[in-house]
Amino acid sequence: MKRSDVSGFYKKSPDERWKIVREFGELEAAEIETIRNTGALRFEQVDRMIENVVGAMPIPLGIAVNFRINGRDYLIPMAIEEPSVVAAASNAARMARERGGFTTSGTGPIMLGQIQLVGVPDPQGARMTILAHRDEILSLANEKDPMLVKLGGGAKDVEVRIVDTKRGPMVVTHLVVDCRDAMGANAVNTMAEAIAPHIERWTGGRVYLRIISNLAVRRLVRARAVFAKEVLATDELKGEEVVDGILEAFAFADADPFRCATHNKGIMNGVDAVVVATGNDWRAIEAGAHAYAAWKSDGYRSLSAWEKDANGDLVGTIELPMPVGLVGGATAVHPTAKANVRLLGVKSAQELGEVIAAVGLAQNFAALRALATEGIQRGHMSLHARNIAATAGATDSEVDQVAEALVKERKVRMDRAKEVLAELRGKKKS
Ligand code: MEV
């Protein structure tokens, strides 16, 4: 039996790691070559980024065009494996330009660190004790990151909540930290850990968790765009009808969590692609977005809202947490992420977050417009067909021809792709 308990894997040389992986997976030499190809990164760089490294996993990087945000034009890098997303964002941004593009705003880069205190008989009393030490807590926290303080950030406030749990009331201190251009997890976690022993000493309780909260309700970004009804018209439907269709789609999502999960997923298609392209932590953004969608009102709701203005045009808005950074983390070391940030030309993490909100809104618009009109499949199919054609073995010069035939026949399937490819090659020979 093959065993996965490889002792000291992290200490082994890259050659030894590849050998282990190759033997375990019974991989071909070519497969190992593919895995170890680190693209724009040197092996030493990836080896420093995470543990037990054997290679890199490239995903396509596309550029969304047409974005005008707060009167400025942006080319937006999007890293994503899903076809149609970049095209849909670009198309939506083109339609938004008609009424000036996107306007955005944000709350500023405030994150919350949580310190969980248990075992106090008088939670209300403990709360008061902690709050009485506010200034001391802030200076203890800020001692941990003088650089952040110098830049105008740092711990700014202390809040204490009592949370009723299965194991009784817990006294949860929130350290309110301005993270400036950092995502902030390292700074906030270090501060929370530094404060914890003092909280124990003052209250006589026991601290367990000391960690940032991904429900970043003080680090929100917002975007708004107006879509002129005339530009929304399709071959079959008038602009007014498309507006109404999108309003029906939004109402459905906002009322039904089964639909809303997919609706918000469409938003995150755009959001995550830019988050990944800029080397940011997309899991933090995902967790924060969905938690916020549930926290902001009763039940799980849409991150966006769609309305009709007095002119009958479609107005879209979005608001979601956006803890992205420009310093620290992969953004500062990954060469592709660095180049992408330069291409964006953003001057602050806040500006990056607002750009991402605009992309999320554009993505949502594109999905709703497609869903409320011809359906999502037609647009998806041509790109999907190219993937199927390539997987069926079509070479670069054959892919387009095979894909075209599949779409025309409305049979975007592997078996048919293989047949079409064989026919094509047969024709070429004869
Ligand atoms: C697919 O990745 C995203 C959509 O399902 C979003 C939506 O349904 O709104 C098209």
Tab-separated table of C-alpha atoms and ligand atoms in Angstrom:
chain	number	residue	atom	x	y	z
A	1	MET	CA	0.000	0.000	0.000
A	2	LYS	CA	1.214	3.509	-0.824
A	3	ARG	CA	1.838	5.670	2.241
A	4	SER	CA	1.421	9.424	2.542
A	5	ASP	CA	3.198	9.807	5.893
A	6	VAL	CA	6.427	11.020	4.332
A	7	SER	CA	8.666	12.119	7.147
A	8	GLY	CA	10.452	15.480	6.753
A	9	PHE	CA	9.029	16.145	3.285
A	10	TYR	CA	9.656	19.856	3.790
A	11	LYS	CA	13.373	19.206	4.443
A	12	LYS	CA	13.857	17.193	1.277
A	13	SER	CA	15.490	18.714	-1.794
A	14	PRO	CA	13.215	19.613	-4.716
A	15	ASP	CA	14.593	16.577	-6.621
A	16	GLU	CA	13.649	14.273	-3.766
A	17	ARG	CA	10.163	15.797	-3.536
A	18	TRP	CA	9.582	15.322	-7.269
A	19	LYS	CA	10.775	11.727	-7.001
A	20	ILE	CA	8.356	11.008	-4.137
A	21	VAL	CA	5.445	12.673	-5.930
A	22	ARG	CA	6.251	10.941	-9.183
A	23	GLU	CA	6.429	7.489	-7.637
A	24	PHE	CA	3.354	7.972	-5.477
A	25	GLY	CA	1.213	9.284	-8.314
A	26	GLU	CA	2.823	6.998	-10.913
A	27	LEU	CA	3.285	10.148	-12.969
A	28	GLU	CA	5.004	10.414	-16.327
A	29	ALA	CA	8.209	12.436	-16.602
A	30	ALA	CA	6.278	14.993	-18.657
A	31	GLU	CA	3.717	15.402	-15.883
A	32	ILE	CA	6.429	16.164	-13.333
A	33	GLU	CA	7.954	18.630	-15.782
A	34	THR	CA	4.574	20.380	-15.979
A	35	ILE	CA	4.168	20.491	-12.209
A	36	ARG	CA	7.644	21.878	-11.602
A	37	ASN	CA	7.307	24.631	-14.187
A	38	THR	CA	6.947	27.743	-12.015
A	39	GLY	CA	6.446	30.195	-14.880
A	40	ALA	CA	7.132	33.792	-13.925
A	41	LEU	CA	8.362	32.724	-10.512
A	42	ARG	CA	11.711	31.195	-9.678
A	43	PHE	CA	11.547	27.909	-7.784
A	44	GLU	CA	13.252	29.567	-4.791
A	45	GLN	CA	10.462	32.160	-4.706
A	46	VAL	CA	7.606	29.664	-4.615
A	47	ASP	CA	9.559	27.531	-2.183
A	48	ARG	CA	9.563	30.473	0.222
A	49	MET	CA	5.871	31.283	-0.211
A	50	ILE	CA	4.355	28.042	1.104
A	51	GLU	CA	5.538	24.691	2.436
A	52	ASN	CA	6.373	21.372	0.758
A	53	VAL	CA	6.551	23.075	-2.635
A	54	VAL	CA	6.862	21.039	-5.816
A	55	GLY	CA	5.880	23.611	-8.441
A	56	ALA	CA	3.269	26.165	-9.395
A	57	MET	CA	-0.255	26.043	-10.761
A	58	PRO	CA	-0.683	28.663	-13.446
A	59	ILE	CA	-4.137	30.004	-14.197
A	60	PRO	CA	-5.049	32.252	-17.120
A	61	LEU	CA	-4.667	35.992	-16.686
A	62	GLY	CA	-7.013	38.126	-18.783
A	63	ILE	CA	-7.540	41.861	-19.017
A	64	ALA	CA	-10.995	43.371	-18.606
A	65	VAL	CA	-11.322	46.466	-20.746
A	66	ASN	CA	-13.718	49.437	-20.796
A	67	PHE	CA	-13.716	50.156	-17.068
A	68	ARG	CA	-14.191	53.789	-16.115
A	69	ILE	CA	-14.249	54.274	-12.350
A	70	ASN	CA	-14.640	57.681	-10.705
A	71	GLY	CA	-13.849	59.282	-14.060
A	72	ARG	CA	-10.603	57.342	-14.586
A	73	ASP	CA	-10.015	54.480	-17.002
A	74	TYR	CA	-8.539	51.195	-15.806
A	75	LEU	CA	-7.347	48.023	-17.519
A	76	ILE	CA	-8.163	45.300	-15.036
A	77	PRO	CA	-6.135	42.098	-14.645
A	78	MET	CA	-8.271	39.054	-13.850
A	79	ALA	CA	-6.835	35.640	-12.981
A	80	ILE	CA	-9.487	32.979	-13.451
A	81	GLU	CA	-9.932	29.580	-15.047
A	82	GLU	CA	-13.613	30.073	-15.984
A	83	PRO	CA	-14.462	31.049	-19.558
A	84	SER	CA	-16.704	34.062	-20.251
A	85	VAL	CA	-15.965	35.969	-17.032
A	86	VAL	CA	-13.463	38.450	-18.474
A	87	ALA	CA	-15.540	38.996	-21.615
A	88	ALA	CA	-18.684	39.537	-19.523
A	89	ALA	CA	-16.985	42.084	-17.244
A	90	SER	CA	-15.609	43.987	-20.240
A	91	ASN	CA	-18.991	43.997	-21.924
A	92	ALA	CA	-20.777	45.227	-18.801
A	93	ALA	CA	-18.169	47.967	-18.293
A	94	ARG	CA	-18.718	49.083	-21.892
A	95	MET	CA	-22.452	49.391	-21.243
A	96	ALA	CA	-21.860	51.288	-17.981
A	97	ARG	CA	-19.660	53.855	-19.793
A	98	GLU	CA	-22.714	55.274	-21.525
A	99	ARG	CA	-23.740	56.898	-18.203
A	100	GLY	CA	-20.197	57.661	-16.994
A	101	GLY	CA	-19.069	54.297	-15.640
A	102	PHE	CA	-18.769	53.398	-11.978
A	103	THR	CA	-18.596	55.580	-8.901
A	104	THR	CA	-17.159	54.076	-5.756
A	105	SER	CA	-16.503	54.789	-2.098
A	106	GLY	CA	-15.347	52.946	1.004
A	107	THR	CA	-15.172	53.046	4.768
A	108	GLY	CA	-11.398	52.958	5.170
A	109	PRO	CA	-9.129	50.021	6.038
A	110	ILE	CA	-10.403	49.057	9.482
A	111	MET	CA	-10.147	45.434	10.644
A	112	LEU	CA	-11.264	43.803	13.865
A	113	GLY	CA	-9.159	41.451	15.982
A	114	GLN	CA	-11.057	39.176	18.362
A	115	ILE	CA	-9.904	38.041	21.805
A	116	GLN	CA	-12.108	35.334	23.315
A	117	LEU	CA	-12.323	35.327	27.115
A	118	VAL	CA	-14.089	32.544	29.022
A	119	GLY	CA	-14.434	31.459	32.627
A	120	VAL	CA	-15.453	34.778	34.140
A	121	PRO	CA	-18.419	34.582	36.534
A	122	ASP	CA	-19.333	38.230	35.884
A	123	PRO	CA	-19.159	38.857	32.113
A	124	GLN	CA	-20.664	42.360	32.427
A	125	GLY	CA	-18.134	43.257	35.086
A	126	ALA	CA	-15.280	41.832	32.999
A	127	ARG	CA	-16.486	43.894	30.056
A	128	MET	CA	-16.266	47.083	32.102
A	129	THR	CA	-12.814	46.137	33.401
A	130	ILE	CA	-11.507	45.607	29.862
A	131	LEU	CA	-13.041	48.846	28.597
A	132	ALA	CA	-11.488	50.730	31.556
A	133	HIS	CA	-8.075	49.633	30.209
A	134	ARG	CA	-8.790	50.953	26.711
A	135	ASP	CA	-5.823	53.309	26.505
A	136	GLU	CA	-3.423	50.723	27.877
A	137	ILE	CA	-4.710	48.153	25.380
A	138	LEU	CA	-4.194	50.567	22.514
A	139	SER	CA	-0.645	51.406	23.517
A	140	LEU	CA	0.240	47.722	24.105
A	141	ALA	CA	-1.132	46.931	20.652
A	142	ASN	CA	0.559	49.834	18.926
A	143	GLU	CA	3.949	48.986	20.446
A	144	LYS	CA	3.797	45.879	18.258
A	145	ASP	CA	3.671	47.809	14.991
A	146	PRO	CA	5.350	51.221	15.169
A	147	MET	CA	5.640	51.325	11.374
A	148	LEU	CA	1.879	51.033	10.928
A	149	VAL	CA	1.384	53.752	13.543
A	150	LYS	CA	3.885	55.988	11.728
A	151	LEU	CA	1.811	55.605	8.560
A	152	GLY	CA	-1.293	56.805	10.387
A	153	GLY	CA	-2.686	53.346	11.148
A	154	GLY	CA	-2.631	51.112	14.204
A	155	ALA	CA	-5.054	50.165	16.956
A	156	LYS	CA	-7.684	52.891	17.281
A	157	ASP	CA	-10.366	51.581	19.592
A	158	VAL	CA	-11.555	48.746	21.786
A	159	GLU	CA	-15.037	47.266	21.904
A	160	VAL	CA	-16.252	44.448	24.103
A	161	ARG	CA	-19.214	42.193	23.368
A	162	ILE	CA	-20.796	39.442	25.403
A	163	VAL	CA	-21.596	36.489	23.197
A	164	ASP	CA	-23.985	33.808	24.427
A	165	THR	CA	-22.730	30.393	23.390
A	166	LYS	CA	-23.460	26.722	24.059
A	167	ARG	CA	-20.715	26.832	26.672
A	168	GLY	CA	-22.042	29.937	28.383
A	169	PRO	CA	-21.358	33.636	27.940
A	170	MET	CA	-18.024	34.675	26.447
A	171	VAL	CA	-16.493	38.116	26.708
A	172	VAL	CA	-15.191	39.002	23.278
A	173	THR	CA	-12.889	41.990	22.928
A	174	HIS	CA	-12.652	43.600	19.509
A	175	LEU	CA	-9.491	45.479	18.765
A	176	VAL	CA	-10.259	48.033	16.075
A	177	VAL	CA	-7.194	48.411	13.842
A	178	ASP	CA	-6.556	50.755	10.936
A	179	CYS	CA	-4.446	48.595	8.613
A	180	ARG	CA	-3.677	51.271	5.979
A	181	ASP	CA	-2.363	49.490	2.857
A	182	ALA	CA	-1.890	46.085	4.465
A	183	MET	CA	-4.539	43.364	4.487
A	184	GLY	CA	-3.718	43.395	8.172
A	185	ALA	CA	-3.974	39.798	9.385
A	186	ASN	CA	-0.378	39.700	10.651
A	187	ALA	CA	-0.570	43.069	12.387
A	188	VAL	CA	-3.950	42.391	13.971
A	189	ASN	CA	-3.115	38.853	15.105
A	190	THR	CA	0.177	39.998	16.642
A	191	MET	CA	-1.618	42.775	18.507
A	192	ALA	CA	-4.386	40.456	19.720
A	193	GLU	CA	-1.818	37.959	21.024
A	194	ALA	CA	0.068	40.724	22.836
A	195	ILE	CA	-3.036	41.973	24.648
A	196	ALA	CA	-4.422	38.587	25.660
A	197	PRO	CA	-2.306	37.948	28.805
A	198	HIS	CA	-3.225	41.386	30.138
A	199	ILE	CA	-6.919	40.714	29.651
A	200	GLU	CA	-6.501	37.463	31.577
A	201	ARG	CA	-4.665	39.286	34.363
A	202	TRP	CA	-7.259	42.066	34.669
A	203	THR	CA	-10.311	39.787	34.595
A	204	GLY	CA	-9.083	36.487	36.062
A	205	GLY	CA	-10.566	34.673	33.047
A	206	ARG	CA	-8.926	32.503	30.430
A	207	VAL	CA	-8.241	33.652	26.885
A	208	TYR	CA	-8.425	31.114	24.083
A	209	LEU	CA	-8.652	32.543	20.559
A	210	ARG	CA	-6.818	35.686	19.426
A	211	ILE	CA	-7.471	36.212	15.733
A	212	ILE	CA	-8.654	38.654	13.087
A	213	SER	CA	-12.310	38.542	12.019
A	214	ASN	CA	-12.981	38.073	8.325
A	215	LEU	CA	-16.397	39.655	8.741
A	216	ALA	CA	-14.774	42.989	7.924
A	217	VAL	CA	-17.786	45.231	8.461
A	218	ARG	CA	-15.559	48.302	8.930
A	219	ARG	CA	-13.703	47.748	5.688
A	220	LEU	CA	-16.492	48.029	3.172
A	221	VAL	CA	-16.255	49.121	-0.430
A	222	ARG	CA	-19.152	50.299	-2.552
A	223	ALA	CA	-19.789	50.808	-6.243
A	224	ARG	CA	-22.666	52.222	-8.231
A	225	ALA	CA	-23.413	52.324	-11.952
A	226	VAL	CA	-26.311	53.362	-14.132
A	227	PHE	CA	-27.032	51.308	-17.239
A	228	ALA	CA	-29.004	53.211	-19.865
A	229	LYS	CA	-32.012	51.123	-20.849
A	230	GLU	CA	-31.316	51.602	-24.572
A	231	VAL	CA	-27.962	49.843	-24.390
A	232	LEU	CA	-29.462	46.821	-22.663
A	233	ALA	CA	-31.724	45.832	-25.552
A	234	THR	CA	-31.075	42.462	-27.213
A	235	ASP	CA	-32.127	41.096	-30.618
A	236	GLU	CA	-35.360	39.862	-29.080
A	237	LEU	CA	-36.057	42.281	-26.217
A	238	LYS	CA	-36.415	46.021	-25.786
A	239	GLY	CA	-34.242	47.799	-23.201
A	240	GLU	CA	-37.219	48.323	-20.836
A	241	GLU	CA	-37.955	44.611	-20.909
A	242	VAL	CA	-34.365	43.766	-20.077
A	243	VAL	CA	-34.424	46.205	-17.148
A	244	ASP	CA	-37.554	44.516	-15.811
A	245	GLY	CA	-36.025	41.086	-16.300
A	246	ILE	CA	-32.973	42.093	-14.268
A	247	LEU	CA	-35.202	43.491	-11.507
A	248	GLU	CA	-37.079	40.180	-11.397
A	249	ALA	CA	-33.769	38.317	-11.224
A	250	PHE	CA	-32.556	40.488	-8.357
A	251	ALA	CA	-35.818	40.119	-6.414
A	252	PHE	CA	-35.537	36.338	-6.776
A	253	ALA	CA	-31.969	36.317	-5.453
A	254	ASP	CA	-32.721	38.643	-2.568
A	255	ALA	CA	-35.655	36.471	-1.458
A	256	ASP	CA	-34.277	32.962	-1.946
A	257	PRO	CA	-30.953	31.745	-0.532
A	258	PHE	CA	-30.776	28.929	-3.098
A	259	ARG	CA	-30.725	31.471	-5.899
A	260	CYS	CA	-28.788	34.033	-3.870
A	261	ALA	CA	-25.778	31.754	-3.428
A	262	THR	CA	-25.431	31.565	-7.214
A	263	HIS	CA	-26.144	35.261	-7.688
A	264	ASN	CA	-23.415	36.167	-5.188
A	265	LYS	CA	-21.118	33.562	-6.743
A	266	GLY	CA	-21.439	35.475	-10.005
A	267	ILE	CA	-20.312	38.637	-8.203
A	268	MET	CA	-17.376	36.754	-6.713
A	269	ASN	CA	-16.333	35.554	-10.192
A	270	GLY	CA	-15.233	39.120	-10.846
A	271	VAL	CA	-14.098	39.944	-7.333
A	272	ASP	CA	-11.932	36.850	-6.852
A	273	ALA	CA	-10.326	37.147	-10.270
A	274	VAL	CA	-8.896	40.573	-9.421
A	275	VAL	CA	-8.092	39.520	-5.859
A	276	VAL	CA	-6.083	36.563	-7.196
A	277	ALA	CA	-4.415	38.643	-9.926
A	278	THR	CA	-3.160	41.066	-7.288
A	279	GLY	CA	-1.864	38.321	-4.985
A	280	ASN	CA	-4.472	38.870	-2.304
A	281	ASP	CA	-6.152	36.327	-0.033
A	282	TRP	CA	-9.316	35.373	-1.892
A	283	ARG	CA	-10.484	33.064	0.909
A	284	ALA	CA	-10.624	36.034	3.273
A	285	ILE	CA	-12.642	37.971	0.707
A	286	GLU	CA	-14.995	35.041	0.046
A	287	ALA	CA	-15.558	34.385	3.757
A	288	GLY	CA	-16.156	38.069	4.436
A	289	ALA	CA	-18.504	38.555	1.495
A	290	HIS	CA	-20.814	35.660	2.296
A	291	ALA	CA	-20.775	36.325	6.041
A	292	TYR	CA	-21.638	39.954	5.306
A	293	ALA	CA	-24.457	38.892	2.979
A	294	ALA	CA	-25.995	37.061	5.930
A	295	TRP	CA	-25.097	39.548	8.678
A	296	LYS	CA	-26.306	42.809	7.150
A	297	SER	CA	-29.990	41.890	7.354
A	298	ASP	CA	-32.084	38.888	8.251
A	299	GLY	CA	-30.961	35.824	6.328
A	300	TYR	CA	-28.594	35.430	3.390
A	301	ARG	CA	-29.129	38.295	0.935
A	302	SER	CA	-27.743	39.751	-2.271
A	303	LEU	CA	-24.516	41.731	-2.042
A	304	SER	CA	-25.830	43.943	-4.837
A	305	ALA	CA	-29.105	45.808	-5.351
A	306	TRP	CA	-30.837	46.664	-8.629
A	307	GLU	CA	-33.398	49.427	-9.136
A	308	LYS	CA	-34.970	51.485	-11.908
A	309	ASP	CA	-34.459	55.269	-11.816
A	310	ALA	CA	-36.961	57.967	-12.861
A	311	ASN	CA	-35.653	57.695	-16.421
A	312	GLY	CA	-36.315	53.955	-16.530
A	313	ASP	CA	-32.570	53.210	-16.532
A	314	LEU	CA	-31.116	50.427	-14.432
A	315	VAL	CA	-29.221	51.420	-11.289
A	316	GLY	CA	-26.890	48.885	-9.720
A	317	THR	CA	-25.159	49.162	-6.363
A	318	ILE	CA	-22.943	46.861	-4.377
A	319	GLU	CA	-21.428	46.936	-0.897
A	320	LEU	CA	-19.127	44.288	0.529
A	321	PRO	CA	-16.118	43.857	2.826
A	322	MET	CA	-12.814	44.116	0.994
A	323	PRO	CA	-9.739	43.425	3.099
A	324	VAL	CA	-7.147	43.584	0.317
A	325	GLY	CA	-3.626	44.911	0.697
A	326	LEU	CA	-0.802	46.289	-1.386
A	327	VAL	CA	2.024	45.732	1.095
A	328	GLY	CA	2.968	42.466	2.762
A	329	GLY	CA	1.763	39.098	1.548
A	330	ALA	CA	2.079	37.800	-1.990
A	331	THR	CA	1.127	41.179	-3.494
A	332	ALA	CA	4.539	42.539	-2.603
A	333	VAL	CA	6.600	39.518	-3.714
A	334	HIS	CA	4.811	37.770	-6.570
A	335	PRO	CA	6.215	39.295	-9.767
A	336	THR	CA	2.969	38.879	-11.713
A	337	ALA	CA	0.907	40.360	-8.875
A	338	LYS	CA	3.324	43.288	-8.666
A	339	ALA	CA	3.075	43.921	-12.397
A	340	ASN	CA	-0.722	43.680	-12.218
A	341	VAL	CA	-0.869	46.243	-9.421
A	342	ARG	CA	1.326	48.559	-11.525
A	343	LEU	CA	-0.985	48.071	-14.490
A	344	LEU	CA	-3.967	48.991	-12.325
A	345	GLY	CA	-2.118	52.066	-11.129
A	346	VAL	CA	-3.920	52.012	-7.776
A	347	LYS	CA	-2.405	54.221	-5.112
A	348	SER	CA	-3.911	52.553	-2.047
A	349	ALA	CA	-5.466	49.310	-0.873
A	350	GLN	CA	-8.727	51.220	-0.554
A	351	GLU	CA	-8.612	52.217	-4.223
A	352	LEU	CA	-7.871	48.612	-5.199
A	353	GLY	CA	-10.857	47.478	-3.113
A	354	GLU	CA	-13.143	49.974	-4.793
A	355	VAL	CA	-12.002	48.873	-8.260
A	356	ILE	CA	-12.782	45.287	-7.230
A	357	ALA	CA	-16.275	46.323	-6.095
A	358	ALA	CA	-16.886	47.840	-9.539
A	359	VAL	CA	-15.778	44.615	-11.211
A	360	GLY	CA	-18.093	42.605	-8.934
A	361	LEU	CA	-21.019	44.816	-9.871
A	362	ALA	CA	-20.180	44.585	-13.590
A	363	GLN	CA	-19.985	40.800	-13.341
A	364	ASN	CA	-23.334	40.601	-11.578
A	365	PHE	CA	-24.930	42.838	-14.210
A	366	ALA	CA	-23.580	40.712	-17.051
A	367	ALA	CA	-24.839	37.482	-15.469
A	368	LEU	CA	-28.309	38.885	-14.719
A	369	ARG	CA	-28.670	40.365	-18.192
A	370	ALA	CA	-27.728	37.069	-19.814
A	371	LEU	CA	-29.935	35.045	-17.463
A	372	ALA	CA	-32.923	37.352	-17.913
A	373	THR	CA	-32.618	37.288	-21.712
A	374	GLU	CA	-31.093	34.556	-23.872
A	375	GLY	CA	-29.808	32.458	-20.941
A	376	ILE	CA	-26.242	31.883	-19.907
A	377	GLN	CA	-25.385	28.922	-22.111
A	378	ARG	CA	-25.133	30.532	-25.536
A	379	GLY	CA	-22.358	32.880	-24.475
A	380	HIS	CA	-20.660	30.209	-22.422
A	381	MET	CA	-20.803	27.621	-25.141
A	382	SER	CA	-18.366	29.080	-27.646
A	383	LEU	CA	-15.566	29.269	-25.096
A	384	HIS	CA	-16.574	25.996	-23.533
A	385	ALA	CA	-16.512	24.450	-26.999
A	386	ARG	CA	-12.903	25.566	-27.448
A	387	ASN	CA	-11.993	23.853	-24.178
A	388	ILE	CA	-13.782	20.682	-25.244
A	389	ALA	CA	-12.074	20.792	-28.638
A	390	ALA	CA	-8.658	21.171	-27.021
A	391	THR	CA	-9.380	18.362	-24.559
A	392	ALA	CA	-10.469	16.151	-27.459
A	393	GLY	CA	-6.984	16.608	-28.878
A	394	ALA	CA	-7.404	19.498	-31.322
A	395	THR	CA	-4.180	21.371	-31.924
A	396	ASP	CA	-4.024	25.177	-31.736
A	397	SER	CA	-4.762	25.447	-35.450
A	398	GLU	CA	-7.728	23.033	-35.233
A	399	VAL	CA	-9.419	24.320	-32.053
A	400	ASP	CA	-11.453	27.111	-33.645
A	401	GLN	CA	-12.776	24.962	-36.466
A	402	VAL	CA	-13.833	22.141	-34.162
A	403	ALA	CA	-15.405	24.553	-31.650
A	404	GLU	CA	-17.336	26.351	-34.371
A	405	ALA	CA	-18.793	23.087	-35.645
A	406	LEU	CA	-19.854	22.026	-32.140
A	407	VAL	CA	-21.608	25.340	-31.420
A	408	LYS	CA	-23.316	25.329	-34.802
A	409	GLU	CA	-24.664	21.840	-34.213
A	410	ARG	CA	-25.474	22.728	-30.563
A	411	LYS	CA	-23.617	19.589	-29.548
A	412	VAL	CA	-20.808	20.823	-27.319
A	413	ARG	CA	-19.774	17.357	-26.200
A	414	MET	CA	-16.548	15.414	-26.058
A	415	ASP	CA	-17.776	12.480	-28.169
A	416	ARG	CA	-18.873	14.829	-30.939
A	417	ALA	CA	-15.651	16.860	-30.677
A	418	LYS	CA	-13.627	13.691	-31.281
A	419	GLU	CA	-15.766	12.836	-34.305
A	420	VAL	CA	-15.495	16.352	-35.753
A	421	LEU	CA	-11.746	16.314	-35.224
A	422	ALA	CA	-11.422	12.956	-36.968
A	423	GLU	CA	-13.562	14.223	-39.874
A	424	LEU	CA	-11.430	17.357	-40.147
A	425	ARG	CA	-8.193	15.395	-40.183
A	426	GLY	CA	-9.688	12.947	-42.679
A	427	LYS	CA	-10.579	15.817	-45.009
A	428	LYS	CA	-7.091	17.277	-44.716
A	429	LYS	CA	-5.496	13.953	-45.709
A	430	SER	CA	-7.718	13.384	-48.694
B	1	MEV	C1	-21.470	31.300	-13.201
B	1	MEV	O1	-20.109	31.175	-12.856
B	1	MEV	C2	-22.100	32.500	-12.536
B	1	MEV	C3	-23.614	32.637	-12.704
B	1	MEV	O2	-24.250	31.420	-12.319
B	1	MEV	C4	-24.058	33.789	-11.831
B	1	MEV	C5	-25.555	33.905	-11.696
B	1	MEV	O3	-26.270	32.910	-11.817
B	1	MEV	O4	-25.987	35.043	-11.396
B	1	MEV	C6	-23.969	32.861	-14.138
